[in-house]
Amino acid sequence: MNPLKTAGHPTQRIDALKRVTGTATYTSDKHFPGMLYARVLRSPHPHARVKSVDVSKAQAMPGVKAIITRDNCDVVWSSGDTRNKRYLFNNPVRYAGDAVACVAAIDRHTAEEATRLIAVEYETLPFVLDAEEALKPEAPEIQPGGNLSADDKGKREAEVYKRGSLDRGFAEADIVLEDRFQSAHHNNAQLEPRVSIALWEGDKLTVHAATQGIANCRTDIARDLKMPVENVRVVCEYMGGGFGNKNQCQDSDLMAAVLAKKTGTPVKVEFSRKEDFISVHGRWPVTQYYKVGAKKDGTLTALQVRGYSGMGPYRKGRGDQGGPEVYQCANVEQSVTTVYTNMAVSANYRAPAYPHSVFGLESVMDDIATRLKMDPLEFRLKNMTRKYRDSVEYSSIGLEQCLREGAAKFEWKKRWHEPGLDTGNIRRGAGMGMGGFGSSVGKSEAILKVDSKGQYHLYVGVTDVGTAAKTTMGLIAAEELAVPLEKVTVHWGDTADCPYSVGESGGRTTSFTGVSVVEAAKQLKKQIAEKGMPKGSDMLTASVVTDPDTKGLARYSFLADFCELEVDMSTGHIKILKFLAVHDSGRVINPLTAQSQVQGGVIQGLSMALHEELLYDKRRGIPINAGYYGARIMTHLDVPLVETMFIETDDPFGPFGAKTLGEPPIVGVVAAVANAFFNATGRRIKSLPFSRDKVLDALGKKEVLA
Amino acid sequence: MGKISRRRFVEGTGAGVIAVTAVPLEAQQKKSAATASGAASASAAPRTKIAVTINGSKHSVEVEDRWTLNELLREHLELTGTKLGCDRSECGACTVLIDGKAMYSCTQLAVWMDGRSVQTVEGLAKNGKLDPLQQAFIEHDAPQCGYCTSGQLMSAKALLNRNPRPTRDEVQHAMAGNICRCSNYNHYVEAVIAASDTPSAKGGKA
């Protein structure tokens, strides 16, 4: 790849100073004159008909300004469910945590006290938490039409992908393995809790939201409140993380807007940490049944996976299960059944379809390699994808280099041994996982101006969720303009002056909006060449819309993760000793912030593998450990030094060759941990997370717990 | 109700009802703040007058007994650099120094601050010069979303105040109470080592 002048070099964030001095203004830091505070009352039952909501006592409390319930608010939150009508307040309530009322008062203490004065009469209904249980005929119906959620075409059936013939594939196989894997609902747990502030000026609404995408947040709000989109403004200048749970508009945005309209004053809706854990969403739990066939030489002949995704009671997320596309195999059948349950809602969390699904897939592949007495690295090199679904060329692919160069750096041959050969109380093992993540291209916009002093002003609709998106956009502009980064002032986070951007989800901003920025810079350079630099208060402006396609090619980022760990056989404690994450995300625009993304994603994956699960009281259907302590989110004390390595392919469709980077770092982590555990102990854990009881169970030491 | 200017309040001469005045953040909103009625004026919650030093300046304020220190800082003193992540002593985003010790401001009541000294992230830079920790945080890309950053800084500050040459392990222990869900722990630790007097800080392999 040709070296670049500005992009491609480690660069500090353009807003770093604000972030370290406490002057970056997040949504919750904002205050407006007369602003009211709002709190939500939620259902304590997993499934119940709301017979009545009596707000009279709460309404009479001094300082209470407005209360909304289903009785006086029938706003539908359309981004909260893509299949059913999900209201801000639903009847019946379908999970413990479903909203019943929202109170606006002069301060948060008053609002909180008032929620306790609301008397709700419930008629409790039977509930079901497990996806497979929910499909049985005797299971309570959670949504009209049944618990099998509809596919994209509205049909109530599993999404199925097929190629070749499984019968032929299994007939050709020398060995066939079958297994079942399960994962847990776990929460995004971003540090900034949900918060929305709404202000009305006549028929114009401004929402200060904590959102990953100001543009889609705006259109969603306009749609749900039945307003012209130009009358809605969304502002989010600093955002305290989301990892997928702040996409689109939030119910809190709509509640704030409705209450602000009712009271004629600005309203701030805040969720508590516990509410954020149980009433927003986490990653969908999956159950997967695998059947895989291979020849003696290691060639995969058949890959069948039947998966179930528990979505909670609303279809907020896709519920898909990824991974098989990184294997070359003539005969594949994958079905995913998305199911309603009365658990907390499940939707996007970093690489939504991947780490849990790849855990199952890569565990099975490791077992096949073991049975064939093959090195798992050689097995993957033999069977890794060459073409997407064995038929479509990739725009760029560095997977083989990820595997080979990663293995060399990790010293795979030295660290990996035959599974279960280690002895003693502390046993050591190494494992790996590989993966891919779709790196799409699509529509975006950018506006670039230059003033008479030669300063460039870039307007992009990003919010920067922590990925350094605004710095990335500045670097891309500076590179194309051939000016230093300081000559580019980036404007972001306000729909009043920033054009459409896709929203920071799906790892799309660099590819989508980055391409717009390159094009805007090209057009502005052309204008400057034709007209000369502007004079006085004049500006030259390039305003572009780009909507590229990949010309029939598949576009993917790839990765390989390598993990070495130790297992204490008497206590079941797992200690991560070494972790190497190798990524092909095309050209890396900013190596400094890219490393942060990868290290962070890996540690989130380690936390997912070893710790996190929203536990339920199965008799009552209520979550019992919502919060950071309960989820045992990894802290400074738990984390190893994560090594990173980038295989920089030159992708023809991204800005300067860049592909998706934000989502992939978590994709293969759980799998690498699972396989390292197997390598250390010769035992396999088939259910996430690898909590102490499951580890001891796998080690045959259940009695230790008794 | 009485009104008091923001300046008098910050200078520590204000008392009484000032604590109920809602003060907006943005400069342009400050004008309207002068005419804004006190947001919590209807509250009959018990109040107590306290004297507290914040970032070196003395404040005499009347606080509601139920207010946390976090609430006093963020809602009534306009010091929003200190964040609130969980409001239940789990995450550390609200960490401040109380008499030099790193503590969670979400579970300290404001009334307990009488006679004590509080330092927040706003008090780290001196005379326009960043604290070495802040500079190192920038250089090592320690903040991603940045929401936990103020808390990380304050825990690190407390550590370096008592131990100017910590090992990597000591840094991890001192900051164990500060969750970063972006999980940029490696960069945070590298940054703290780099800002310390610990030799060979490069690369974070202290």
PDB file of C-alpha atoms in Angstrom, chain B residues 1-205:
ATOM      1  CA  MET B   1     -37.493  33.007  47.589  1.00  0.00           C
ATOM      2  CA  GLY B   2     -34.171  34.764  47.640  1.00  0.00           C
ATOM      3  CA  LYS B   3     -31.949  34.798  44.597  1.00  0.00           C
ATOM      4  CA  ILE B   4     -28.213  34.791  44.529  1.00  0.00           C
ATOM      5  CA  SER B   5     -25.770  35.151  41.744  1.00  0.00           C
ATOM      6  CA  ARG B   6     -23.761  32.228  40.544  1.00  0.00           C
ATOM      7  CA  ARG B   7     -20.572  34.158  41.256  1.00  0.00           C
ATOM      8  CA  ARG B   8     -21.398  34.828  44.890  1.00  0.00           C
ATOM      9  CA  PHE B   9     -22.270  31.203  45.297  1.00  0.00           C
ATOM     10  CA  VAL B  10     -18.995  29.981  43.850  1.00  0.00           C
ATOM     11  CA  GLU B  11     -17.065  32.493  45.873  1.00  0.00           C
ATOM     12  CA  GLY B  12     -18.524  30.942  48.958  1.00  0.00           C
ATOM     13  CA  THR B  13     -20.457  33.956  50.190  1.00  0.00           C
ATOM     14  CA  GLY B  14     -23.785  32.536  49.162  1.00  0.00           C
ATOM     15  CA  ALA B  15     -25.933  30.590  51.534  1.00  0.00           C
ATOM     16  CA  GLY B  16     -29.458  29.483  52.070  1.00  0.00           C
ATOM     17  CA  VAL B  17     -31.713  29.086  49.095  1.00  0.00           C
ATOM     18  CA  ILE B  18     -28.966  29.362  46.509  1.00  0.00           C
ATOM     19  CA  ALA B  19     -28.610  25.654  46.539  1.00  0.00           C
ATOM     20  CA  VAL B  20     -31.952  25.319  44.832  1.00  0.00           C
ATOM     21  CA  THR B  21     -31.106  27.523  41.876  1.00  0.00           C
ATOM     22  CA  ALA B  22     -30.798  25.537  38.710  1.00  0.00           C
ATOM     23  CA  VAL B  23     -27.778  26.699  36.796  1.00  0.00           C
ATOM     24  CA  PRO B  24     -27.497  25.772  33.137  1.00  0.00           C
ATOM     25  CA  LEU B  25     -24.211  24.944  31.554  1.00  0.00           C
ATOM     26  CA  GLU B  26     -23.941  26.727  28.280  1.00  0.00           C
ATOM     27  CA  ALA B  27     -22.742  30.317  28.306  1.00  0.00           C
ATOM     28  CA  GLN B  28     -25.701  31.520  26.320  1.00  0.00           C
ATOM     29  CA  GLN B  29     -28.058  29.954  28.801  1.00  0.00           C
ATOM     30  CA  LYS B  30     -26.523  31.787  31.724  1.00  0.00           C
ATOM     31  CA  LYS B  31     -28.545  34.865  30.918  1.00  0.00           C
ATOM     32  CA  SER B  32     -31.806  33.059  31.278  1.00  0.00           C
ATOM     33  CA  ALA B  33     -30.591  31.312  34.399  1.00  0.00           C
ATOM     34  CA  ALA B  34     -30.760  34.579  36.268  1.00  0.00           C
ATOM     35  CA  THR B  35     -34.481  34.631  35.738  1.00  0.00           C
ATOM     36  CA  ALA B  36     -35.090  30.932  36.134  1.00  0.00           C
ATOM     37  CA  SER B  37     -37.013  30.050  39.215  1.00  0.00           C
ATOM     38  CA  GLY B  38     -35.401  27.591  41.575  1.00  0.00           C
ATOM     39  CA  ALA B  39     -36.131  24.139  40.282  1.00  0.00           C
ATOM     40  CA  ALA B  40     -36.495  22.504  43.658  1.00  0.00           C
ATOM     41  CA  SER B  41     -38.104  25.382  45.491  1.00  0.00           C
ATOM     42  CA  ALA B  42     -41.187  23.431  46.479  1.00  0.00           C
ATOM     43  CA  SER B  43     -39.175  20.809  48.294  1.00  0.00           C
ATOM     44  CA  ALA B  44     -39.560  20.728  52.038  1.00  0.00           C
ATOM     45  CA  ALA B  45     -36.638  18.359  52.551  1.00  0.00           C
ATOM     46  CA  PRO B  46     -34.484  19.140  55.615  1.00  0.00           C
ATOM     47  CA  ARG B  47     -31.448  21.287  54.910  1.00  0.00           C
ATOM     48  CA  THR B  48     -28.102  21.778  56.537  1.00  0.00           C
ATOM     49  CA  LYS B  49     -25.484  24.449  56.067  1.00  0.00           C
ATOM     50  CA  ILE B  50     -22.008  23.153  55.409  1.00  0.00           C
ATOM     51  CA  ALA B  51     -18.570  24.619  54.774  1.00  0.00           C
ATOM     52  CA  VAL B  52     -16.646  22.668  52.194  1.00  0.00           C
ATOM     53  CA  THR B  53     -13.483  23.318  50.201  1.00  0.00           C
ATOM     54  CA  ILE B  54     -13.796  22.366  46.553  1.00  0.00           C
ATOM     55  CA  ASN B  55     -10.780  22.523  44.272  1.00  0.00           C
ATOM     56  CA  GLY B  56      -9.132  24.891  46.730  1.00  0.00           C
ATOM     57  CA  SER B  57     -11.961  27.390  47.140  1.00  0.00           C
ATOM     58  CA  LYS B  58     -14.143  27.574  50.197  1.00  0.00           C
ATOM     59  CA  HIS B  59     -17.897  27.236  49.830  1.00  0.00           C
ATOM     60  CA  SER B  60     -20.567  27.827  52.390  1.00  0.00           C
ATOM     61  CA  VAL B  61     -23.700  26.135  51.111  1.00  0.00           C
ATOM     62  CA  GLU B  62     -27.002  24.935  52.390  1.00  0.00           C
ATOM     63  CA  VAL B  63     -27.717  21.482  51.106  1.00  0.00           C
ATOM     64  CA  GLU B  64     -30.666  19.170  51.288  1.00  0.00           C
ATOM     65  CA  ASP B  65     -29.778  16.342  53.644  1.00  0.00           C
ATOM     66  CA  ARG B  66     -30.669  13.785  50.993  1.00  0.00           C
ATOM     67  CA  TRP B  67     -28.285  15.162  48.392  1.00  0.00           C
ATOM     68  CA  THR B  68     -25.250  13.151  47.530  1.00  0.00           C
ATOM     69  CA  LEU B  69     -21.934  14.858  46.985  1.00  0.00           C
ATOM     70  CA  ASN B  70     -22.305  13.943  43.318  1.00  0.00           C
ATOM     71  CA  GLU B  71     -25.602  15.785  43.186  1.00  0.00           C
ATOM     72  CA  LEU B  72     -24.126  18.841  44.875  1.00  0.00           C
ATOM     73  CA  LEU B  73     -21.239  18.946  42.418  1.00  0.00           C
ATOM     74  CA  ARG B  74     -23.145  18.214  39.230  1.00  0.00           C
ATOM     75  CA  GLU B  75     -26.524  19.790  39.816  1.00  0.00           C
ATOM     76  CA  HIS B  76     -25.760  22.734  42.016  1.00  0.00           C
ATOM     77  CA  LEU B  77     -22.120  23.710  41.514  1.00  0.00           C
ATOM     78  CA  GLU B  78     -21.987  23.184  37.752  1.00  0.00           C
ATOM     79  CA  LEU B  79     -19.059  20.789  38.140  1.00  0.00           C
ATOM     80  CA  THR B  80     -20.261  18.217  35.627  1.00  0.00           C
ATOM     81  CA  GLY B  81     -16.805  16.810  34.897  1.00  0.00           C
ATOM     82  CA  THR B  82     -17.556  14.289  37.632  1.00  0.00           C
ATOM     83  CA  LYS B  83     -19.924  11.730  36.094  1.00  0.00           C
ATOM     84  CA  LEU B  84     -22.626   9.496  37.471  1.00  0.00           C
ATOM     85  CA  GLY B  85     -22.563   5.968  36.066  1.00  0.00           C
ATOM     86  CA  CYS B  86     -24.439   3.756  38.505  1.00  0.00           C
ATOM     87  CA  ASP B  87     -25.358   5.783  41.608  1.00  0.00           C
ATOM     88  CA  ARG B  88     -24.616   2.700  43.719  1.00  0.00           C
ATOM     89  CA  SER B  89     -20.857   2.442  44.241  1.00  0.00           C
ATOM     90  CA  GLU B  90     -20.229  -0.033  41.465  1.00  0.00           C
ATOM     91  CA  CYS B  91     -18.563   1.757  38.570  1.00  0.00           C
ATOM     92  CA  GLY B  92     -16.325   4.576  39.783  1.00  0.00           C
ATOM     93  CA  ALA B  93     -17.299   7.191  37.171  1.00  0.00           C
ATOM     94  CA  CYS B  94     -18.082   9.573  40.035  1.00  0.00           C
ATOM     95  CA  THR B  95     -14.730   9.226  41.826  1.00  0.00           C
ATOM     96  CA  VAL B  96     -13.404  12.390  43.486  1.00  0.00           C
ATOM     97  CA  LEU B  97     -10.755  13.004  46.117  1.00  0.00           C
ATOM     98  CA  ILE B  98     -12.046  13.680  49.614  1.00  0.00           C
ATOM     99  CA  ASP B  99      -9.212  14.897  51.823  1.00  0.00           C
ATOM    100  CA  GLY B 100      -6.894  13.321  49.280  1.00  0.00           C
ATOM    101  CA  LYS B 101      -8.550   9.931  49.247  1.00  0.00           C
ATOM    102  CA  ALA B 102     -10.297   8.566  46.141  1.00  0.00           C
ATOM    103  CA  MET B 103     -13.973   8.053  46.960  1.00  0.00           C
ATOM    104  CA  TYR B 104     -17.256   7.575  45.146  1.00  0.00           C
ATOM    105  CA  SER B 105     -19.217  10.825  45.222  1.00  0.00           C
ATOM    106  CA  CYS B 106     -22.478   8.965  44.510  1.00  0.00           C
ATOM    107  CA  THR B 107     -22.549   7.409  47.949  1.00  0.00           C
ATOM    108  CA  GLN B 108     -21.193  10.273  50.003  1.00  0.00           C
ATOM    109  CA  LEU B 109     -23.855  12.600  51.318  1.00  0.00           C
ATOM    110  CA  ALA B 110     -23.217  16.263  50.725  1.00  0.00           C
ATOM    111  CA  VAL B 111     -23.826  17.039  54.430  1.00  0.00           C
ATOM    112  CA  TRP B 112     -20.903  14.796  55.357  1.00  0.00           C
ATOM    113  CA  MET B 113     -18.575  17.147  53.473  1.00  0.00           C
ATOM    114  CA  ASP B 114     -18.745  19.782  56.192  1.00  0.00           C
ATOM    115  CA  GLY B 115     -15.202  20.832  56.984  1.00  0.00           C
ATOM    116  CA  ARG B 116     -13.685  18.617  54.317  1.00  0.00           C
ATOM    117  CA  SER B 117     -11.781  19.194  51.130  1.00  0.00           C
ATOM    118  CA  VAL B 118     -12.939  17.848  47.786  1.00  0.00           C
ATOM    119  CA  GLN B 119     -10.952  17.712  44.556  1.00  0.00           C
ATOM    120  CA  THR B 120     -12.628  17.024  41.224  1.00  0.00           C
ATOM    121  CA  VAL B 121     -11.338  16.644  37.670  1.00  0.00           C
ATOM    122  CA  GLU B 122     -11.849  20.381  37.197  1.00  0.00           C
ATOM    123  CA  GLY B 123      -9.207  20.953  39.867  1.00  0.00           C
ATOM    124  CA  LEU B 124      -6.476  18.881  38.224  1.00  0.00           C
ATOM    125  CA  ALA B 125      -5.043  21.415  35.768  1.00  0.00           C
ATOM    126  CA  LYS B 126      -3.177  24.223  37.499  1.00  0.00           C
ATOM    127  CA  ASN B 127      -2.795  27.703  35.985  1.00  0.00           C
ATOM    128  CA  GLY B 128      -3.818  26.454  32.588  1.00  0.00           C
ATOM    129  CA  LYS B 129      -1.272  23.649  32.686  1.00  0.00           C
ATOM    130  CA  LEU B 130      -2.526  20.091  32.487  1.00  0.00           C
ATOM    131  CA  ASP B 131      -1.664  17.615  35.206  1.00  0.00           C
ATOM    132  CA  PRO B 132       0.922  15.103  33.895  1.00  0.00           C
ATOM    133  CA  LEU B 133      -1.798  12.443  34.183  1.00  0.00           C
ATOM    134  CA  GLN B 134      -4.084  14.374  31.874  1.00  0.00           C
ATOM    135  CA  GLN B 135      -1.282  14.837  29.365  1.00  0.00           C
ATOM    136  CA  ALA B 136      -0.441  11.129  29.495  1.00  0.00           C
ATOM    137  CA  PHE B 137      -4.106  10.188  29.125  1.00  0.00           C
ATOM    138  CA  ILE B 138      -4.220  12.204  25.895  1.00  0.00           C
ATOM    139  CA  GLU B 139      -0.990  10.751  24.518  1.00  0.00           C
ATOM    140  CA  HIS B 140      -1.909   7.142  25.295  1.00  0.00           C
ATOM    141  CA  ASP B 141      -5.494   7.470  24.047  1.00  0.00           C
ATOM    142  CA  ALA B 142      -6.804   6.449  27.455  1.00  0.00           C
ATOM    143  CA  PRO B 143     -10.365   7.763  27.079  1.00  0.00           C
ATOM    144  CA  GLN B 144     -12.528   6.146  24.434  1.00  0.00           C
ATOM    145  CA  CYS B 145     -16.086   7.284  25.152  1.00  0.00           C
ATOM    146  CA  GLY B 146     -14.586   9.249  28.018  1.00  0.00           C
ATOM    147  CA  TYR B 147     -17.418   8.740  30.474  1.00  0.00           C
ATOM    148  CA  CYS B 148     -15.253   6.932  33.039  1.00  0.00           C
ATOM    149  CA  THR B 149     -12.214   9.138  32.440  1.00  0.00           C
ATOM    150  CA  SER B 150     -12.664  11.672  35.229  1.00  0.00           C
ATOM    151  CA  GLY B 151     -12.995   8.848  37.734  1.00  0.00           C
ATOM    152  CA  GLN B 152      -9.944   7.062  36.343  1.00  0.00           C
ATOM    153  CA  LEU B 153      -7.959  10.299  36.594  1.00  0.00           C
ATOM    154  CA  MET B 154      -8.914  10.894  40.208  1.00  0.00           C
ATOM    155  CA  SER B 155      -8.094   7.352  41.323  1.00  0.00           C
ATOM    156  CA  ALA B 156      -4.761   7.605  39.513  1.00  0.00           C
ATOM    157  CA  LYS B 157      -4.115  10.982  41.129  1.00  0.00           C
ATOM    158  CA  ALA B 158      -4.726   9.568  44.597  1.00  0.00           C
ATOM    159  CA  LEU B 159      -2.340   6.716  43.806  1.00  0.00           C
ATOM    160  CA  LEU B 160       0.492   8.902  42.515  1.00  0.00           C
ATOM    161  CA  ASN B 161       0.077  11.258  45.478  1.00  0.00           C
ATOM    162  CA  ARG B 162       0.882   8.437  47.856  1.00  0.00           C
ATOM    163  CA  ASN B 163       3.058   6.321  45.588  1.00  0.00           C
ATOM    164  CA  PRO B 164       4.930   8.226  42.870  1.00  0.00           C
ATOM    165  CA  ARG B 165       6.553   5.083  41.435  1.00  0.00           C
ATOM    166  CA  PRO B 166       3.863   2.411  41.222  1.00  0.00           C
ATOM    167  CA  THR B 167       4.277  -0.880  39.416  1.00  0.00           C
ATOM    168  CA  ARG B 168       1.764  -1.944  36.792  1.00  0.00           C
ATOM    169  CA  ASP B 169       0.201  -4.264  39.357  1.00  0.00           C
ATOM    170  CA  GLU B 170      -0.133  -1.447  41.895  1.00  0.00           C
ATOM    171  CA  VAL B 171      -1.839   0.732  39.306  1.00  0.00           C
ATOM    172  CA  GLN B 172      -4.324  -2.024  38.511  1.00  0.00           C
ATOM    173  CA  HIS B 173      -5.111  -2.485  42.194  1.00  0.00           C
ATOM    174  CA  ALA B 174      -5.482   1.232  42.867  1.00  0.00           C
ATOM    175  CA  MET B 175      -7.872   1.617  39.933  1.00  0.00           C
ATOM    176  CA  ALA B 176      -9.819  -1.600  40.415  1.00  0.00           C
ATOM    177  CA  GLY B 177     -12.858   0.427  41.440  1.00  0.00           C
ATOM    178  CA  ASN B 178     -13.049   2.252  38.117  1.00  0.00           C
ATOM    179  CA  ILE B 179     -14.849   0.311  35.410  1.00  0.00           C
ATOM    180  CA  CYS B 180     -14.194   1.201  31.778  1.00  0.00           C
ATOM    181  CA  ARG B 181     -16.738  -0.600  29.615  1.00  0.00           C
ATOM    182  CA  CYS B 182     -14.906   0.470  26.459  1.00  0.00           C
ATOM    183  CA  SER B 183     -12.345  -1.625  28.337  1.00  0.00           C
ATOM    184  CA  ASN B 184      -9.392   0.540  27.477  1.00  0.00           C
ATOM    185  CA  TYR B 185      -7.707  -0.678  30.644  1.00  0.00           C
ATOM    186  CA  ASN B 186      -4.368  -1.333  28.950  1.00  0.00           C
ATOM    187  CA  HIS B 187      -4.058   2.261  27.770  1.00  0.00           C
ATOM    188  CA  TYR B 188      -5.195   3.641  31.125  1.00  0.00           C
ATOM    189  CA  VAL B 189      -2.503   1.717  32.964  1.00  0.00           C
ATOM    190  CA  GLU B 190       0.167   2.677  30.436  1.00  0.00           C
ATOM    191  CA  ALA B 191      -0.831   6.317  30.791  1.00  0.00           C
ATOM    192  CA  VAL B 192      -0.609   6.247  34.591  1.00  0.00           C
ATOM    193  CA  ILE B 193       2.807   4.595  34.477  1.00  0.00           C
ATOM    194  CA  ALA B 194       3.957   7.166  31.916  1.00  0.00           C
ATOM    195  CA  ALA B 195       2.812  10.023  34.156  1.00  0.00           C
ATOM    196  CA  SER B 196       4.534   8.519  37.193  1.00  0.00           C
ATOM    197  CA  ASP B 197       8.190   8.507  38.174  1.00  0.00           C
ATOM    198  CA  THR B 198       8.340   4.793  37.418  1.00  0.00           C
ATOM    199  CA  PRO B 199      11.241   4.222  35.015  1.00  0.00           C
ATOM    200  CA  SER B 200      10.946   2.710  31.510  1.00  0.00           C
ATOM    201  CA  ALA B 201       7.289   3.451  31.192  1.00  0.00           C
ATOM    202  CA  LYS B 202       7.201   3.030  27.414  1.00  0.00           C
ATOM    203  CA  GLY B 203       4.922   0.332  26.123  1.00  0.00           C
ATOM    204  CA  GLY B 204       3.219  -0.201  29.421  1.00  0.00           C
ATOM    205  CA  LYS B 205       5.285  -3.211  30.359  1.00  0.00           C
TER     206      LYS B 205
END
